[in-house]
Amino acid sequence: DAGVIQSPRHEVTEMGQEVTLRCKPISGHNSLFWYRQTMMRGLELLIYFNNNVPIDDSGMPEDRFSAKMPNASFSTLKIQPSEPRDSAVYFCASSLVGLAGGPLLYNEQFFGPGTRLTVL
Amino acid sequence: AQSVTQPDIHITVSEGASLELRCNYSYGATPYLFWYVQSPGQGLQLLLKYFSGDTLVQGIKGFEAEFKRSQSSFNLRKPSVHWSDAAEYFCAVGSLTTDSWGKLQFGAGTQVVVTP
């Protein structure tokens, strides 16, 4: 398996521009997580999808951030407009998780290599 | 709310010496516990996990961790570190609440430096 794939690996943009980060989860996984990592705040969960549906977006910092998962094999995180304080490494992770009401599964999250975003 | 604490921000250890990284959690029920490692410029890689059963868990790269319910701890150990073990280590606990099942709460991380 190729693991979680993220693109681009590096992105440099100017303040005010739109940024789109992409993620392809591991085939067969039903949950996808977007994280942001900075020196000051550490690793923060931004949003969590299960079966393509957003379950928890309480970590999304503000309306400038949006995430979609149109199908089981693709997700995007968009920042519009971008600001210098958005500079960070953004990770996507996937897992196979069962929610209440069905078979309860708990598995580890597999992380992608990350996208290093620099907003000038 | 559950939380994870890694008391040591930074640890320096000599190559060949033993290593122990501390992790404490606060949660009423038996949690799902994980240790991840992050090498510079890389994503997080799972070292080991504890769900139930034997409280001493073996992982990759010669690491092990012991779950101690009485101390709410899940400390990571390695008998003899190698220079390649220099990295940041994260402890995480899995949420067991219905509305956040599958989410991981990560500690702040411990940076490990290995000296010759």
PDB file of N, CA, C and O in Angstrom, chain A residues 9 33 35 37 42-43 45 48 55-56 58 91 97-100 104-114 116, chain B residues 32 34 36 38 41-46 49 51 88 90 93-96 98-104 106-108:
ATOM      1  N   ARG A   9       3.886  18.768  -1.344  1.00  0.00           N
ATOM      2  CA  ARG A   9       4.708  18.577  -0.154  1.00  0.00           C
ATOM      3  C   ARG A   9       5.140  19.931   0.419  1.00  0.00           C
ATOM      4  O   ARG A   9       5.302  20.072   1.624  1.00  0.00           O
ATOM      5  N   PHE A  33      -8.542  12.498   8.881  1.00  0.00           N
ATOM      6  CA  PHE A  33      -8.289  13.570   9.846  1.00  0.00           C
ATOM      7  C   PHE A  33      -7.328  14.587   9.211  1.00  0.00           C
ATOM      8  O   PHE A  33      -6.335  14.204   8.601  1.00  0.00           O
ATOM      9  N   TYR A  35      -4.767  17.632  10.391  1.00  0.00           N
ATOM     10  CA  TYR A  35      -4.075  18.230  11.526  1.00  0.00           C
ATOM     11  C   TYR A  35      -3.205  19.385  11.042  1.00  0.00           C
ATOM     12  O   TYR A  35      -2.775  19.428   9.907  1.00  0.00           O
ATOM     13  N   GLN A  37       0.359  21.414  12.464  1.00  0.00           N
ATOM     14  CA  GLN A  37       1.437  21.357  13.450  1.00  0.00           C
ATOM     15  C   GLN A  37       2.287  22.616  13.374  1.00  0.00           C
ATOM     16  O   GLN A  37       2.804  22.968  12.311  1.00  0.00           O
ATOM     17  N   GLY A  42       1.778  23.076  18.714  1.00  0.00           N
ATOM     18  CA  GLY A  42       1.901  21.630  18.619  1.00  0.00           C
ATOM     19  C   GLY A  42       0.996  21.069  17.535  1.00  0.00           C
ATOM     20  O   GLY A  42       0.736  21.722  16.530  1.00  0.00           O
ATOM     21  N   LEU A  43       0.492  19.870  17.767  1.00  0.00           N
ATOM     22  CA  LEU A  43      -0.332  19.159  16.793  1.00  0.00           C
ATOM     23  C   LEU A  43      -1.803  19.389  17.136  1.00  0.00           C
ATOM     24  O   LEU A  43      -2.261  19.020  18.209  1.00  0.00           O
ATOM     25  N   LEU A  45      -5.885  18.994  15.878  1.00  0.00           N
ATOM     26  CA  LEU A  45      -6.854  18.389  14.970  1.00  0.00           C
ATOM     27  C   LEU A  45      -7.770  19.483  14.433  1.00  0.00           C
ATOM     28  O   LEU A  45      -8.381  20.227  15.199  1.00  0.00           O
ATOM     29  N   TYR A  48     -12.436  16.130  11.240  1.00  0.00           N
ATOM     30  CA  TYR A  48     -12.465  14.670  11.230  1.00  0.00           C
ATOM     31  C   TYR A  48     -13.688  14.241  10.411  1.00  0.00           C
ATOM     32  O   TYR A  48     -14.799  14.687  10.673  1.00  0.00           O
ATOM     33  N   ILE A  55     -17.502  14.862  10.948  1.00  0.00           N
ATOM     34  CA  ILE A  55     -18.015  14.504  12.263  1.00  0.00           C
ATOM     35  C   ILE A  55     -17.738  15.607  13.269  1.00  0.00           C
ATOM     36  O   ILE A  55     -18.549  15.905  14.129  1.00  0.00           O
ATOM     37  N   ASP A  56     -16.570  16.177  13.174  1.00  0.00           N
ATOM     38  CA  ASP A  56     -16.156  17.175  14.157  1.00  0.00           C
ATOM     39  C   ASP A  56     -15.249  18.184  13.464  1.00  0.00           C
ATOM     40  O   ASP A  56     -14.156  17.821  13.033  1.00  0.00           O
ATOM     41  N   SER A  58     -14.689  21.224  15.004  1.00  0.00           N
ATOM     42  CA  SER A  58     -14.501  22.238  16.047  1.00  0.00           C
ATOM     43  C   SER A  58     -13.089  22.807  16.067  1.00  0.00           C
ATOM     44  O   SER A  58     -12.856  23.871  16.630  1.00  0.00           O
ATOM     45  N   PHE A  91      -0.983  17.961   8.214  1.00  0.00           N
ATOM     46  CA  PHE A  91      -0.960  16.514   8.039  1.00  0.00           C
ATOM     47  C   PHE A  91      -2.368  15.992   7.792  1.00  0.00           C
ATOM     48  O   PHE A  91      -3.339  16.465   8.379  1.00  0.00           O
ATOM     49  N   VAL A  97     -12.291   3.109  11.484  1.00  0.00           N
ATOM     50  CA  VAL A  97     -12.951   3.328  12.765  1.00  0.00           C
ATOM     51  C   VAL A  97     -14.413   2.970  12.639  1.00  0.00           C
ATOM     52  O   VAL A  97     -15.059   3.294  11.648  1.00  0.00           O
ATOM     53  N   GLY A  98     -14.952   2.306  13.657  1.00  0.00           N
ATOM     54  CA  GLY A  98     -16.369   2.027  13.703  1.00  0.00           C
ATOM     55  C   GLY A  98     -17.023   2.902  14.741  1.00  0.00           C
ATOM     56  O   GLY A  98     -16.509   3.056  15.843  1.00  0.00           O
ATOM     57  N   LEU A  99     -18.153   3.474  14.389  1.00  0.00           N
ATOM     58  CA  LEU A  99     -18.843   4.350  15.323  1.00  0.00           C
ATOM     59  C   LEU A  99     -19.903   3.570  16.089  1.00  0.00           C
ATOM     60  O   LEU A  99     -20.271   2.464  15.721  1.00  0.00           O
ATOM     61  N   ALA A 100     -20.431   4.183  17.157  1.00  0.00           N
ATOM     62  CA  ALA A 100     -21.507   3.582  17.933  1.00  0.00           C
ATOM     63  C   ALA A 100     -22.687   3.285  17.021  1.00  0.00           C
ATOM     64  O   ALA A 100     -23.004   4.041  16.112  1.00  0.00           O
ATOM     65  N   LEU A 104     -17.913  -1.754  16.808  1.00  0.00           N
ATOM     66  CA  LEU A 104     -16.992  -0.771  17.360  1.00  0.00           C
ATOM     67  C   LEU A 104     -15.570  -1.179  17.029  1.00  0.00           C
ATOM     68  O   LEU A 104     -15.064  -2.176  17.528  1.00  0.00           O
ATOM     69  N   LEU A 105     -14.955  -0.416  16.164  1.00  0.00           N
ATOM     70  CA  LEU A 105     -13.577  -0.652  15.778  1.00  0.00           C
ATOM     71  C   LEU A 105     -12.729   0.516  16.222  1.00  0.00           C
ATOM     72  O   LEU A 105     -13.164   1.655  16.166  1.00  0.00           O
ATOM     73  N   TYR A 106     -11.535   0.234  16.634  1.00  0.00           N
ATOM     74  CA  TYR A 106     -10.589   1.295  16.965  1.00  0.00           C
ATOM     75  C   TYR A 106      -9.236   0.892  16.436  1.00  0.00           C
ATOM     76  O   TYR A 106      -8.728  -0.169  16.769  1.00  0.00           O
ATOM     77  N   ASN A 107      -8.693   1.731  15.616  1.00  0.00           N
ATOM     78  CA  ASN A 107      -7.381   1.461  15.046  1.00  0.00           C
ATOM     79  C   ASN A 107      -6.525   2.714  15.040  1.00  0.00           C
ATOM     80  O   ASN A 107      -7.040   3.827  15.192  1.00  0.00           O
ATOM     81  N   GLU A 108      -5.259   2.487  14.824  1.00  0.00           N
ATOM     82  CA  GLU A 108      -4.362   3.629  14.809  1.00  0.00           C
ATOM     83  C   GLU A 108      -4.582   4.480  13.566  1.00  0.00           C
ATOM     84  O   GLU A 108      -5.144   4.030  12.563  1.00  0.00           O
ATOM     85  N   GLN A 109      -4.138   5.705  13.649  1.00  0.00           N
ATOM     86  CA  GLN A 109      -4.173   6.594  12.493  1.00  0.00           C
ATOM     87  C   GLN A 109      -2.839   6.494  11.753  1.00  0.00           C
ATOM     88  O   GLN A 109      -1.783   6.445  12.374  1.00  0.00           O
ATOM     89  N   PHE A 110      -2.939   6.496  10.445  1.00  0.00           N
ATOM     90  CA  PHE A 110      -1.764   6.491   9.592  1.00  0.00           C
ATOM     91  C   PHE A 110      -1.611   7.889   9.002  1.00  0.00           C
ATOM     92  O   PHE A 110      -2.539   8.410   8.390  1.00  0.00           O
ATOM     93  N   PHE A 111      -0.429   8.448   9.203  1.00  0.00           N
ATOM     94  CA  PHE A 111      -0.196   9.826   8.794  1.00  0.00           C
ATOM     95  C   PHE A 111       0.491   9.912   7.434  1.00  0.00           C
ATOM     96  O   PHE A 111       1.347   9.086   7.096  1.00  0.00           O
ATOM     97  N   GLY A 112       0.130  10.949   6.699  1.00  0.00           N
ATOM     98  CA  GLY A 112       0.856  11.276   5.486  1.00  0.00           C
ATOM     99  C   GLY A 112       2.129  12.042   5.819  1.00  0.00           C
ATOM    100  O   GLY A 112       2.377  12.365   6.976  1.00  0.00           O
ATOM    101  N   PRO A 113       2.921  12.361   4.786  1.00  0.00           N
ATOM    102  CA  PRO A 113       4.205  13.039   5.016  1.00  0.00           C
ATOM    103  C   PRO A 113       4.055  14.519   5.339  1.00  0.00           C
ATOM    104  O   PRO A 113       5.012  15.151   5.776  1.00  0.00           O
ATOM    105  N   GLY A 114       2.865  15.063   5.116  1.00  0.00           N
ATOM    106  CA  GLY A 114       2.634  16.470   5.456  1.00  0.00           C
ATOM    107  C   GLY A 114       2.861  17.422   4.287  1.00  0.00           C
ATOM    108  O   GLY A 114       3.570  17.093   3.323  1.00  0.00           O
ATOM    109  N   ARG A 116       4.148  21.329   3.918  1.00  0.00           N
ATOM    110  CA  ARG A 116       4.696  22.498   4.600  1.00  0.00           C
ATOM    111  C   ARG A 116       4.221  23.741   3.878  1.00  0.00           C
ATOM    112  O   ARG A 116       4.599  23.974   2.726  1.00  0.00           O
TER     113      ARG A 116
ATOM    114  N   TYR B  32      -7.699   3.783  24.926  1.00  0.00           N
ATOM    115  CA  TYR B  32      -6.834   3.292  23.860  1.00  0.00           C
ATOM    116  C   TYR B  32      -5.617   4.213  23.834  1.00  0.00           C
ATOM    117  O   TYR B  32      -5.750   5.422  23.762  1.00  0.00           O
ATOM    118  N   PHE B  34      -1.541   5.169  22.516  1.00  0.00           N
ATOM    119  CA  PHE B  34      -0.636   5.061  21.374  1.00  0.00           C
ATOM    120  C   PHE B  34       0.646   5.842  21.655  1.00  0.00           C
ATOM    121  O   PHE B  34       0.640   6.851  22.351  1.00  0.00           O
ATOM    122  N   TYR B  36       3.598   7.532  19.094  1.00  0.00           N
ATOM    123  CA  TYR B  36       4.045   7.819  17.738  1.00  0.00           C
ATOM    124  C   TYR B  36       5.426   8.471  17.792  1.00  0.00           C
ATOM    125  O   TYR B  36       5.776   9.135  18.772  1.00  0.00           O
ATOM    126  N   GLN B  38       8.092  10.966  15.402  1.00  0.00           N
ATOM    127  CA  GLN B  38       8.199  11.856  14.245  1.00  0.00           C
ATOM    128  C   GLN B  38       9.660  12.249  14.049  1.00  0.00           C
ATOM    129  O   GLN B  38      10.230  12.965  14.861  1.00  0.00           O
ATOM    130  N   GLY B  41      11.120  16.418   9.536  1.00  0.00           N
ATOM    131  CA  GLY B  41      10.599  16.529   8.190  1.00  0.00           C
ATOM    132  C   GLY B  41       9.690  15.395   7.769  1.00  0.00           C
ATOM    133  O   GLY B  41       9.338  15.296   6.587  1.00  0.00           O
ATOM    134  N   GLN B  42       9.308  14.556   8.708  1.00  0.00           N
ATOM    135  CA  GLN B  42       8.485  13.396   8.385  1.00  0.00           C
ATOM    136  C   GLN B  42       7.126  13.473   9.072  1.00  0.00           C
ATOM    137  O   GLN B  42       6.909  14.286   9.976  1.00  0.00           O
ATOM    138  N   GLY B  43       6.245  12.594   8.649  1.00  0.00           N
ATOM    139  CA  GLY B  43       4.979  12.441   9.348  1.00  0.00           C
ATOM    140  C   GLY B  43       5.147  11.589  10.586  1.00  0.00           C
ATOM    141  O   GLY B  43       6.250  11.150  10.916  1.00  0.00           O
ATOM    142  N   LEU B  44       4.056  11.361  11.277  1.00  0.00           N
ATOM    143  CA  LEU B  44       4.098  10.542  12.488  1.00  0.00           C
ATOM    144  C   LEU B  44       3.969   9.075  12.133  1.00  0.00           C
ATOM    145  O   LEU B  44       3.149   8.690  11.296  1.00  0.00           O
ATOM    146  N   GLN B  45       4.775   8.263  12.808  1.00  0.00           N
ATOM    147  CA  GLN B  45       4.761   6.827  12.600  1.00  0.00           C
ATOM    148  C   GLN B  45       4.400   6.138  13.905  1.00  0.00           C
ATOM    149  O   GLN B  45       4.949   6.467  14.964  1.00  0.00           O
ATOM    150  N   LEU B  46       3.520   5.165  13.828  1.00  0.00           N
ATOM    151  CA  LEU B  46       3.107   4.449  15.027  1.00  0.00           C
ATOM    152  C   LEU B  46       4.229   3.551  15.528  1.00  0.00           C
ATOM    153  O   LEU B  46       4.788   2.765  14.767  1.00  0.00           O
ATOM    154  N   LYS B  49       0.790   0.374  20.346  1.00  0.00           N
ATOM    155  CA  LYS B  49      -0.528   0.760  20.818  1.00  0.00           C
ATOM    156  C   LYS B  49      -0.972  -0.217  21.902  1.00  0.00           C
ATOM    157  O   LYS B  49      -0.524  -1.374  21.940  1.00  0.00           O
ATOM    158  N   PHE B  51      -4.625  -1.568  23.597  1.00  0.00           N
ATOM    159  CA  PHE B  51      -6.081  -1.549  23.618  1.00  0.00           C
ATOM    160  C   PHE B  51      -6.613  -2.319  24.823  1.00  0.00           C
ATOM    161  O   PHE B  51      -7.578  -1.898  25.460  1.00  0.00           O
ATOM    162  N   GLU B  88      11.083  13.270  17.701  1.00  0.00           N
ATOM    163  CA  GLU B  88      10.077  13.711  18.659  1.00  0.00           C
ATOM    164  C   GLU B  88       9.070  12.582  18.848  1.00  0.00           C
ATOM    165  O   GLU B  88       8.654  11.938  17.884  1.00  0.00           O
ATOM    166  N   PHE B  90       5.412  11.271  20.523  1.00  0.00           N
ATOM    167  CA  PHE B  90       4.098  11.723  20.954  1.00  0.00           C
ATOM    168  C   PHE B  90       3.309  10.566  21.549  1.00  0.00           C
ATOM    169  O   PHE B  90       3.192   9.503  20.939  1.00  0.00           O
ATOM    170  N   VAL B  93      -4.052   9.446  23.291  1.00  0.00           N
ATOM    171  CA  VAL B  93      -5.141   8.644  23.845  1.00  0.00           C
ATOM    172  C   VAL B  93      -6.347   8.780  22.930  1.00  0.00           C
ATOM    173  O   VAL B  93      -6.633   9.874  22.430  1.00  0.00           O
ATOM    174  N   GLY B  94      -7.027   7.687  22.699  1.00  0.00           N
ATOM    175  CA  GLY B  94      -8.169   7.672  21.808  1.00  0.00           C
ATOM    176  C   GLY B  94      -9.454   7.989  22.542  1.00  0.00           C
ATOM    177  O   GLY B  94      -9.705   7.443  23.619  1.00  0.00           O
ATOM    178  N   SER B  95     -10.253   8.852  21.941  1.00  0.00           N
ATOM    179  CA  SER B  95     -11.523   9.227  22.556  1.00  0.00           C
ATOM    180  C   SER B  95     -12.501   8.061  22.533  1.00  0.00           C
ATOM    181  O   SER B  95     -12.587   7.340  21.540  1.00  0.00           O
ATOM    182  N   LEU B  96     -13.243   7.902  23.622  1.00  0.00           N
ATOM    183  CA  LEU B  96     -14.242   6.844  23.719  1.00  0.00           C
ATOM    184  C   LEU B  96     -15.657   7.400  23.779  1.00  0.00           C
ATOM    185  O   LEU B  96     -16.598   6.644  24.001  1.00  0.00           O
ATOM    186  N   THR B  98     -19.089   8.921  22.238  1.00  0.00           N
ATOM    187  CA  THR B  98     -19.807   8.620  21.006  1.00  0.00           C
ATOM    188  C   THR B  98     -19.601   9.683  19.935  1.00  0.00           C
ATOM    189  O   THR B  98     -19.419   9.364  18.752  1.00  0.00           O
ATOM    190  N   ASP B  99     -19.608  10.934  20.337  1.00  0.00           N
ATOM    191  CA  ASP B  99     -19.525  11.998  19.343  1.00  0.00           C
ATOM    192  C   ASP B  99     -18.107  12.274  18.870  1.00  0.00           C
ATOM    193  O   ASP B  99     -17.910  13.114  18.002  1.00  0.00           O
ATOM    194  N   SER B 100     -17.132  11.583  19.414  1.00  0.00           N
ATOM    195  CA  SER B 100     -15.757  11.816  18.962  1.00  0.00           C
ATOM    196  C   SER B 100     -14.970  10.513  18.882  1.00  0.00           C
ATOM    197  O   SER B 100     -13.745  10.509  18.959  1.00  0.00           O
ATOM    198  N   TRP B 101     -15.700   9.427  18.697  1.00  0.00           N
ATOM    199  CA  TRP B 101     -15.047   8.119  18.579  1.00  0.00           C
ATOM    200  C   TRP B 101     -14.053   8.140  17.425  1.00  0.00           C
ATOM    201  O   TRP B 101     -14.380   8.524  16.316  1.00  0.00           O
ATOM    202  N   GLY B 102     -12.838   7.703  17.712  1.00  0.00           N
ATOM    203  CA  GLY B 102     -11.816   7.669  16.679  1.00  0.00           C
ATOM    204  C   GLY B 102     -10.825   8.817  16.751  1.00  0.00           C
ATOM    205  O   GLY B 102      -9.748   8.749  16.166  1.00  0.00           O
ATOM    206  N   LYS B 103     -11.167   9.874  17.456  1.00  0.00           N
ATOM    207  CA  LYS B 103     -10.255  11.005  17.586  1.00  0.00           C
ATOM    208  C   LYS B 103      -9.128  10.663  18.553  1.00  0.00           C
ATOM    209  O   LYS B 103      -9.318   9.952  19.520  1.00  0.00           O
ATOM    210  N   LEU B 104      -7.956  11.180  18.276  1.00  0.00           N
ATOM    211  CA  LEU B 104      -6.819  11.028  19.176  1.00  0.00           C
ATOM    212  C   LEU B 104      -6.488  12.369  19.829  1.00  0.00           C
ATOM    213  O   LEU B 104      -6.454  13.386  19.153  1.00  0.00           O
ATOM    214  N   PHE B 106      -3.455  14.168  21.446  1.00  0.00           N
ATOM    215  CA  PHE B 106      -2.004  14.025  21.492  1.00  0.00           C
ATOM    216  C   PHE B 106      -1.413  14.842  22.636  1.00  0.00           C
ATOM    217  O   PHE B 106      -1.886  15.942  22.965  1.00  0.00           O
ATOM    218  N   GLY B 107      -0.330  14.296  23.227  1.00  0.00           N
ATOM    219  CA  GLY B 107       0.461  15.080  24.146  1.00  0.00           C
ATOM    220  C   GLY B 107       1.296  16.093  23.380  1.00  0.00           C
ATOM    221  O   GLY B 107       1.310  16.101  22.146  1.00  0.00           O
ATOM    222  N   ALA B 108       1.999  16.920  24.124  1.00  0.00           N
ATOM    223  CA  ALA B 108       2.783  17.997  23.509  1.00  0.00           C
ATOM    224  C   ALA B 108       4.061  17.495  22.865  1.00  0.00           C
ATOM    225  O   ALA B 108       4.708  18.229  22.115  1.00  0.00           O
TER     226      ALA B 108
END
